[in-house]
Amino acid sequence: MNDMRELLDETFQRAARFMESLPERRVAASHEADELVPALGGALPKKGLPASEILSRLDETGVQGVVASAGPRYFGFVTGGTLPASLAASWLAAAWDQNAFSEASSPVGAAIERVAMRWVLEALDLPADAGTAFVTGATMANFTALAAARRAILLAHGHDADRHGLHAAPEITVVVGEQAHATLFKALGMLGLGRDRVVRVPADDQGRMRVDALPDLDGPVIVCTQAGNVNTGAFDPVGAVCDAVRASDVWVHVDGAFGLWARASARFADLAQGIDAADSWAVDAHKWLNVPYDSGLAIVRDAGALRGAMAVQADYFPAQENREPFQFTPEASRRMRGVEIWAAIASLGRDGIKELVERNCRQARRFAAGLLDAGCEILNDVVLNQVLVAFGDDRATTEVIRGVQREGTCWCGGTRWNGRAAMRISVSSWATTDDDVERSLAAIIRVADAVLGPTPAER
Ligand SMILES: Cc1ncc(COP(=O)(O)O)c(C=O)c1O
């Protein structure tokens, strides 16, 4: 046990040094995976190594491939950092090594989920009795919620998909917005609903599904809406979609991977209006709630539909009086994933979630204003935490993105929007201060000036 204590103490020291380095650390990794493989690999060791040697190899070699995405100036993809309380809870829970599949295997796992679930539903203002599954992220949350949708909508048409699968099932029409996230199609594929067998509803210039372009629908139908376009942050008008399709036999799902957290602030009430009228929702915790990877939630208004889709029984499984986690998730055995969500919400409180969302959105607007002042083009309406920037033609924009990543003050990725190359700035971290935004703005403008040369006015 002394060895164990020494190892954990050493781990703590190394992790603490890393965390302390984050505010000033170069954001991009210094090494590529190909460069790290030889140092981390080699031949399969015949004999095992001491744990402390493994740890030092990880810290001294592996860290060269670490992206400082937990730090304050990472604006790539949609990435939250890790709130201190969540990191600490995650460490302790890793030591506990609970199998959170059931109350019998982990009473604390079951209890944490029940509390975290209630808090999430309250924070997002969704029905308190909805069914909730703690999964790895929005892709699996979409999959899980849509599995419930598929089951319920087919049962309503007299087909038991749990027993018979999709063989001889009535065809489900799946409707998606033209700008639905790529992973939604993957979820549909995994569910046997087909990635391409979908009705795509045209979107407007911000990527919002156009309600006026919804086709006439006749059940069984699943409509997949989106709260938070990964590029623009725009929301489909979910309330209006629900109103438009309610007359028919339709299940409305919301992919709210990051955008759903906007419901924590009344400032975004207009964006998120009517979202609670949907039948199911997917949301990430590892994005805007700032818990460590990997963590997301599937939420289904009819808890029975979710439970029905995920139900499993075996003679050696515990009898179920209370909510059993394994009856709601695709997995059986799994880690105590709810613990970081519980700790994040306990540490932020309702006010803290609201402050985080409002601060990141204000910071996104500051990025847009600063870049506009510097002569860059902002390609989206900055309604949330996402900013799309062009620095001239596609070649120039791509060069600036590369330059910013190499320079290392901050990290922004690229995308294409309405046929043009764009830099994506996604402000999603609890750790980002206003000073980080100013430093990053200055770095981006410096790189752009170097790539593009002086502006016409300066020549
Ligand atoms: C709208 C939307 N849906 C789904 C996803 C996939 O999320 P994850 O990577 O957590 O599975 C994302 C990721 O950015 C997203 O923005």
XYZ file of C-alpha atoms and ligand atoms in Angstrom:
475
model
C 0.000 0.000 0.000
C 2.940 2.308 0.579
C 3.863 1.843 -3.062
C 0.327 2.726 -4.057
C 0.394 5.870 -1.926
C 3.728 6.914 -3.433
C 2.414 6.315 -6.930
C -0.730 8.356 -6.328
C 1.298 11.132 -4.677
C 3.605 11.217 -7.682
C 0.609 11.236 -10.025
C -0.862 14.136 -8.105
C 2.403 16.094 -8.346
C 2.648 15.530 -12.087
C -1.011 16.376 -12.703
C -0.771 19.498 -10.555
C 2.300 20.679 -12.494
C 0.372 20.166 -15.734
C -2.674 22.055 -14.463
C -0.466 24.906 -13.263
C 1.163 25.104 -16.679
C -2.150 25.464 -18.520
C -2.607 29.254 -18.396
C 0.740 29.856 -20.139
C 1.194 26.599 -22.001
C 1.481 26.539 -25.802
C -1.954 25.263 -26.852
C -1.024 22.983 -29.761
C 0.757 19.708 -29.032
C 4.465 19.761 -29.822
C 4.548 16.217 -31.252
C 2.409 14.246 -33.673
C 1.154 10.736 -32.900
C 3.619 9.171 -35.351
C 6.496 10.703 -33.423
C 5.172 9.417 -30.085
C 4.442 5.836 -31.054
C 8.062 4.607 -30.974
C 8.700 6.135 -27.550
C 5.446 4.831 -26.078
C 5.575 1.481 -27.818
C 8.368 -0.740 -28.972
C 8.008 -4.502 -28.760
C 5.436 -6.030 -26.413
C 7.339 -6.104 -23.110
C 8.054 -9.637 -21.923
C 7.986 -8.509 -18.321
C 5.864 -5.740 -16.867
C 7.367 -2.418 -15.883
C 7.060 -0.729 -12.495
C 4.034 1.561 -12.348
C 6.140 4.640 -11.537
C 8.215 4.089 -14.680
C 5.043 3.787 -16.761
C 3.762 7.007 -15.239
C 6.963 8.910 -15.940
C 6.979 7.660 -19.528
C 3.421 8.853 -19.958
C 4.130 12.218 -18.407
C 7.470 12.890 -20.026
C 6.792 11.460 -23.472
C 3.014 11.327 -23.780
C 2.603 14.909 -22.633
C 4.352 16.090 -25.798
C 1.247 15.022 -27.652
C -1.154 16.726 -25.271
C -3.295 19.542 -26.647
C -4.005 22.114 -23.941
C -7.725 21.841 -24.568
C -8.349 21.911 -20.814
C -6.760 25.354 -20.756
C -8.299 28.779 -21.280
C -7.400 29.489 -24.935
C -8.580 26.410 -26.783
C -11.390 27.318 -29.160
C -11.397 24.200 -31.341
C -14.416 22.011 -32.125
C -16.797 22.630 -29.169
C -14.663 21.886 -26.169
C -15.181 22.499 -22.496
C -12.366 22.244 -19.981
C -12.663 20.436 -16.685
C -14.076 22.201 -13.667
C -11.853 21.561 -10.623
C -14.674 19.872 -8.680
C -15.347 17.532 -11.608
C -11.698 16.619 -12.014
C -11.390 15.885 -8.307
C -14.593 13.832 -8.267
C -13.422 11.945 -11.324
C -10.125 11.012 -9.649
C -11.782 9.784 -6.494
C -14.409 7.855 -8.443
C -11.649 6.258 -10.559
C -10.079 5.017 -7.335
C -13.443 3.646 -6.235
C -13.747 1.865 -9.603
C -17.460 1.376 -9.311
C -19.468 -0.574 -11.818
C -22.366 1.860 -12.050
C -24.577 -0.513 -13.986
C -26.862 -1.201 -11.032
C -27.708 -0.181 -7.518
C -26.485 -3.566 -6.277
C -23.039 -3.058 -7.787
C -22.847 0.591 -6.716
C -25.414 2.268 -4.474
C -23.435 5.508 -4.751
C -23.456 5.253 -8.557
C -27.236 4.854 -8.589
C -27.723 7.679 -6.079
C -25.404 10.086 -7.922
C -27.261 9.465 -11.186
C -30.619 10.122 -9.591
C -29.468 13.448 -8.167
C -27.490 14.544 -11.252
C -30.405 13.666 -13.512
C -32.821 15.760 -11.466
C -30.423 18.709 -11.458
C -29.821 18.532 -15.214
C -33.544 18.443 -15.940
C -34.089 21.404 -13.641
C -31.199 23.383 -15.114
C -32.459 22.750 -18.658
C -36.083 23.257 -17.668
C -37.154 19.906 -19.100
C -39.877 17.621 -17.688
C -38.878 16.376 -14.221
C -40.136 12.850 -14.887
C -38.256 12.375 -18.190
C -36.090 9.272 -18.556
C -32.360 9.937 -18.612
C -29.355 7.909 -19.728
C -25.754 8.802 -18.890
C -23.768 8.030 -22.027
C -20.435 8.932 -23.612
C -21.475 12.002 -25.602
C -23.990 13.495 -27.966
C -23.483 10.846 -30.654
C -24.537 8.117 -28.248
C -27.171 10.363 -26.696
C -28.735 10.846 -30.130
C -28.502 7.104 -30.713
C -30.106 6.280 -27.366
C -32.936 8.787 -27.631
C -33.640 7.797 -31.231
C -33.740 4.134 -30.227
C -36.539 5.087 -27.830
C -38.207 7.070 -30.621
C -37.982 4.165 -33.066
C -39.456 1.745 -30.569
C -42.326 4.025 -29.465
C -43.303 5.154 -32.931
C -43.370 1.606 -34.285
C -45.291 0.285 -31.279
C -47.897 2.947 -31.975
C -48.192 1.364 -35.426
C -48.561 -2.128 -34.003
C -44.996 -3.272 -34.603
C -42.803 -4.586 -31.779
C -39.295 -3.714 -32.941
C -37.730 -5.082 -29.739
C -38.825 -8.570 -30.735
C -38.868 -8.408 -34.497
C -36.345 -5.732 -35.313
C -37.107 -3.747 -38.419
C -38.187 -6.810 -40.421
C -41.637 -6.148 -41.808
C -41.860 -2.919 -39.812
C -43.820 0.028 -41.190
C -41.401 2.471 -42.803
C -40.395 5.323 -40.576
C -39.940 8.657 -42.308
C -36.946 10.390 -40.767
C -36.840 14.144 -41.259
C -33.658 16.114 -40.625
C -32.518 19.663 -41.166
C -30.091 20.130 -44.023
C -27.486 21.235 -41.475
C -27.920 18.363 -39.004
C -24.659 17.286 -37.369
C -22.689 14.551 -39.149
C -22.906 12.241 -36.139
C -26.697 12.296 -36.210
C -26.541 10.439 -39.518
C -24.214 7.918 -37.947
C -26.724 7.345 -35.136
C -29.494 6.873 -37.712
C -27.297 4.392 -39.575
C -26.581 2.387 -36.432
C -30.306 2.232 -35.726
C -31.071 0.727 -39.105
C -32.922 3.883 -40.135
C -30.349 4.684 -42.790
C -27.928 7.556 -43.116
C -29.275 8.570 -46.508
C -32.888 7.457 -46.318
C -33.878 10.774 -44.776
C -35.965 13.708 -45.850
C -33.709 16.762 -45.708
C -35.445 20.028 -44.935
C -33.675 23.060 -46.440
C -31.969 25.408 -44.014
C -31.591 29.179 -44.022
C -28.257 30.994 -44.266
C -27.537 30.377 -40.569
C -28.219 26.650 -40.833
C -31.704 26.722 -39.253
C -34.300 24.269 -40.488
C -36.942 26.165 -42.450
C -40.353 25.413 -40.967
C -42.052 26.630 -44.140
C -40.159 23.920 -46.056
C -41.328 21.015 -43.870
C -43.050 18.408 -46.029
C -46.516 17.068 -45.277
C -45.948 14.265 -42.822
C -47.809 11.089 -42.246
C -46.730 8.728 -39.440
C -44.641 6.973 -38.403
C -42.267 9.938 -38.452
C -39.213 11.065 -36.491
C -38.179 14.704 -36.924
C -34.627 15.464 -35.826
C -34.093 19.092 -34.922
C -30.985 20.815 -33.670
C -30.322 23.310 -30.876
C -26.931 24.756 -31.700
C -25.415 24.387 -35.156
C -21.812 23.290 -34.736
C -20.623 26.100 -37.016
C -22.948 29.031 -36.406
C -24.544 28.163 -33.046
C -27.978 28.809 -34.627
C -31.024 26.915 -33.340
C -33.694 25.262 -35.425
C -37.049 26.820 -34.498
C -37.948 23.750 -32.467
C -41.135 25.163 -30.954
C -42.458 26.086 -34.405
C -41.466 22.654 -35.760
C -43.355 20.972 -32.906
C -46.410 23.123 -33.614
C -46.223 22.348 -37.331
C -46.007 18.573 -36.944
C -48.099 17.971 -33.852
C -51.200 17.139 -35.817
C -49.491 14.110 -37.290
C -48.059 11.025 -35.699
C -44.588 12.354 -35.124
C -41.745 12.130 -32.616
C -39.623 15.293 -32.367
C -36.019 14.905 -31.233
C -33.593 17.724 -30.395
C -29.843 17.356 -30.850
C -28.727 19.969 -28.351
C -25.146 18.795 -27.891
C -23.981 22.159 -26.615
C -26.848 24.529 -27.381
C -29.281 23.019 -24.915
C -27.282 24.612 -22.085
C -28.475 28.007 -23.375
C -31.709 27.173 -21.563
C -29.852 27.977 -18.333
C -30.061 31.685 -19.194
C -33.225 33.694 -19.782
C -31.187 35.800 -22.244
C -31.464 32.975 -24.755
C -35.128 32.245 -24.121
C -36.016 33.283 -27.670
C -33.473 30.898 -29.216
C -34.537 27.967 -27.077
C -38.232 28.704 -27.221
C -40.503 25.662 -27.412
C -37.694 23.138 -27.032
C -39.490 21.605 -24.055
C -42.338 20.598 -26.377
C -40.142 17.947 -28.020
C -40.168 14.237 -27.179
C -36.444 13.697 -26.634
C -33.200 15.600 -26.285
C -29.485 14.853 -26.552
C -26.958 16.969 -24.684
C -23.259 16.786 -23.948
C -21.748 17.378 -20.546
C -18.161 17.344 -21.804
C -18.838 20.421 -23.895
C -20.446 23.346 -22.133
C -20.863 21.829 -18.677
C -17.073 21.436 -18.593
C -16.785 17.920 -17.239
C -13.975 15.608 -18.346
C -14.453 13.344 -21.357
C -16.545 11.450 -22.045
C -20.003 12.412 -20.935
C -23.411 13.131 -22.416
C -27.082 12.589 -21.653
C -30.047 11.215 -23.540
C -33.304 12.580 -22.177
C -36.683 11.135 -23.175
C -39.995 12.647 -22.121
C -41.630 9.221 -21.851
C -39.244 7.457 -19.460
C -41.020 4.193 -20.286
C -40.061 4.515 -23.954
C -36.384 4.867 -23.057
C -36.535 2.083 -20.533
C -38.341 -0.141 -22.995
C -35.694 0.417 -25.667
C -32.792 -0.253 -23.301
C -34.340 -2.957 -21.080
C -32.389 -6.108 -20.363
C -32.881 -8.955 -17.928
C -30.872 -11.889 -16.674
C -31.419 -14.263 -13.776
C -28.393 -12.938 -11.959
C -29.328 -9.282 -12.417
C -30.754 -7.553 -9.363
C -34.496 -7.237 -8.815
C -35.569 -3.706 -9.595
C -37.427 -1.606 -7.138
C -35.684 1.685 -7.735
C -34.349 3.199 -10.959
C -31.696 0.836 -12.227
C -29.125 2.628 -14.420
C -28.656 -0.352 -16.741
C -32.301 -0.191 -17.779
C -31.725 3.187 -19.429
C -28.355 2.980 -21.173
C -27.009 1.040 -24.160
C -24.215 -0.315 -21.946
C -24.500 -2.643 -18.980
C -21.165 -2.378 -17.123
C -19.797 1.136 -17.139
C -17.970 3.651 -15.005
C -19.719 6.031 -12.634
C -20.157 8.563 -15.392
C -22.702 10.707 -13.560
C -20.226 11.725 -10.888
C -18.530 14.503 -12.853
C -21.896 15.960 -13.872
C -23.032 15.860 -10.260
C -19.826 17.589 -9.112
C -19.964 20.205 -11.901
C -23.519 21.199 -11.100
C -22.867 21.131 -7.359
C -19.932 23.490 -7.832
C -21.568 25.852 -10.329
C -25.119 25.886 -9.063
C -27.876 27.264 -11.242
C -26.285 30.731 -11.174
C -22.870 29.405 -12.151
C -24.166 27.569 -15.228
C -25.979 30.718 -16.316
C -22.846 32.845 -15.739
C -20.676 30.400 -17.702
C -23.032 30.366 -20.695
C -23.507 34.149 -20.677
C -19.765 34.844 -20.248
C -18.724 32.537 -23.108
C -21.358 34.102 -25.384
C -20.212 37.598 -24.474
C -16.626 36.519 -25.200
C -17.699 35.157 -28.583
C -19.259 38.534 -29.397
C -16.016 40.246 -28.347
C -14.045 37.993 -30.727
C -16.414 38.907 -33.541
C -16.246 42.641 -32.818
C -12.437 42.627 -32.496
C -11.940 40.708 -35.730
C -14.445 42.844 -37.585
C -12.559 45.961 -36.426
C -9.371 44.391 -37.754
C -10.929 44.048 -41.199
C -11.885 40.356 -41.070
C -15.249 39.061 -42.197
C -17.638 37.453 -39.721
C -19.706 34.893 -41.610
C -22.406 34.131 -39.042
C -24.803 35.966 -36.759
C -23.084 35.472 -33.416
C -26.128 34.366 -31.453
C -24.343 32.020 -29.060
C -20.719 30.960 -28.502
C -19.679 30.240 -32.102
C -17.873 32.643 -34.455
C -17.001 32.001 -38.112
C -14.261 34.184 -39.562
C -12.897 34.607 -43.082
C -9.602 36.364 -43.762
C -10.070 36.873 -47.492
C -10.156 34.030 -49.975
C -10.069 30.337 -48.985
C -6.310 30.121 -49.359
C -5.727 33.093 -47.068
C -8.172 31.807 -44.443
C -6.586 28.360 -44.459
C -3.127 29.905 -44.100
C -4.218 32.030 -41.152
C -5.765 29.022 -39.405
C -2.524 27.061 -39.846
C -0.515 30.036 -38.660
C -2.636 30.493 -35.536
C -2.320 26.817 -34.651
C 1.476 26.961 -35.123
C 1.878 30.211 -33.197
C 0.393 28.530 -30.122
C -1.230 31.335 -28.119
C -4.630 29.835 -28.878
C -6.089 27.100 -31.079
C -8.908 27.507 -33.587
C -9.995 24.981 -36.200
C -11.352 25.363 -39.692
C -14.583 24.561 -41.498
C -16.531 25.495 -44.605
C -19.579 27.686 -44.409
C -21.846 28.591 -47.323
C -19.137 27.502 -49.747
C -16.286 29.396 -48.076
C -13.373 28.394 -45.866
C -13.791 29.761 -42.345
C -12.031 29.751 -39.012
C -14.228 28.437 -36.222
C -13.965 30.013 -32.791
C -15.969 28.141 -30.176
C -15.882 29.665 -26.699
C -16.957 26.936 -24.307
C -14.546 26.810 -21.388
C -15.061 27.802 -17.763
C -11.362 28.750 -17.703
C -11.473 31.404 -20.442
C -11.049 34.897 -19.015
C -11.585 38.172 -20.834
C -7.802 38.583 -20.817
C -7.467 35.229 -22.636
C -9.838 36.536 -25.290
C -7.784 39.727 -25.747
C -4.514 37.761 -25.936
C -6.034 35.374 -28.460
C -7.526 38.192 -30.547
C -4.154 39.922 -30.661
C -2.450 36.663 -31.696
C -4.979 35.941 -34.459
C -4.684 39.473 -35.840
C -0.874 39.304 -35.645
C -0.831 36.033 -37.594
C -3.366 37.350 -40.128
C -1.248 40.484 -40.692
C 1.832 38.339 -41.233
C 0.028 36.034 -43.674
C -1.909 38.670 -45.575
C 0.548 41.560 -45.441
C -0.479 45.130 -44.620
C -4.075 46.184 -45.249
C -4.670 48.449 -48.296
C -5.001 51.415 -45.952
C -1.563 50.762 -44.459
C 0.286 50.292 -47.752
C -24.909 19.448 -32.696
C -23.963 18.335 -32.377
N -24.401 17.059 -32.340
C -23.604 16.026 -32.057
C -22.257 16.221 -31.809
C -21.381 15.043 -31.488
O -21.000 15.132 -30.138
P -20.005 14.072 -29.468
O -18.696 14.285 -30.132
O -20.001 14.458 -28.028
O -20.547 12.711 -29.687
C -21.735 17.523 -31.847
C -20.315 17.770 -31.637
O -19.821 18.872 -31.732
C -22.612 18.601 -32.124
O -22.185 19.871 -32.151
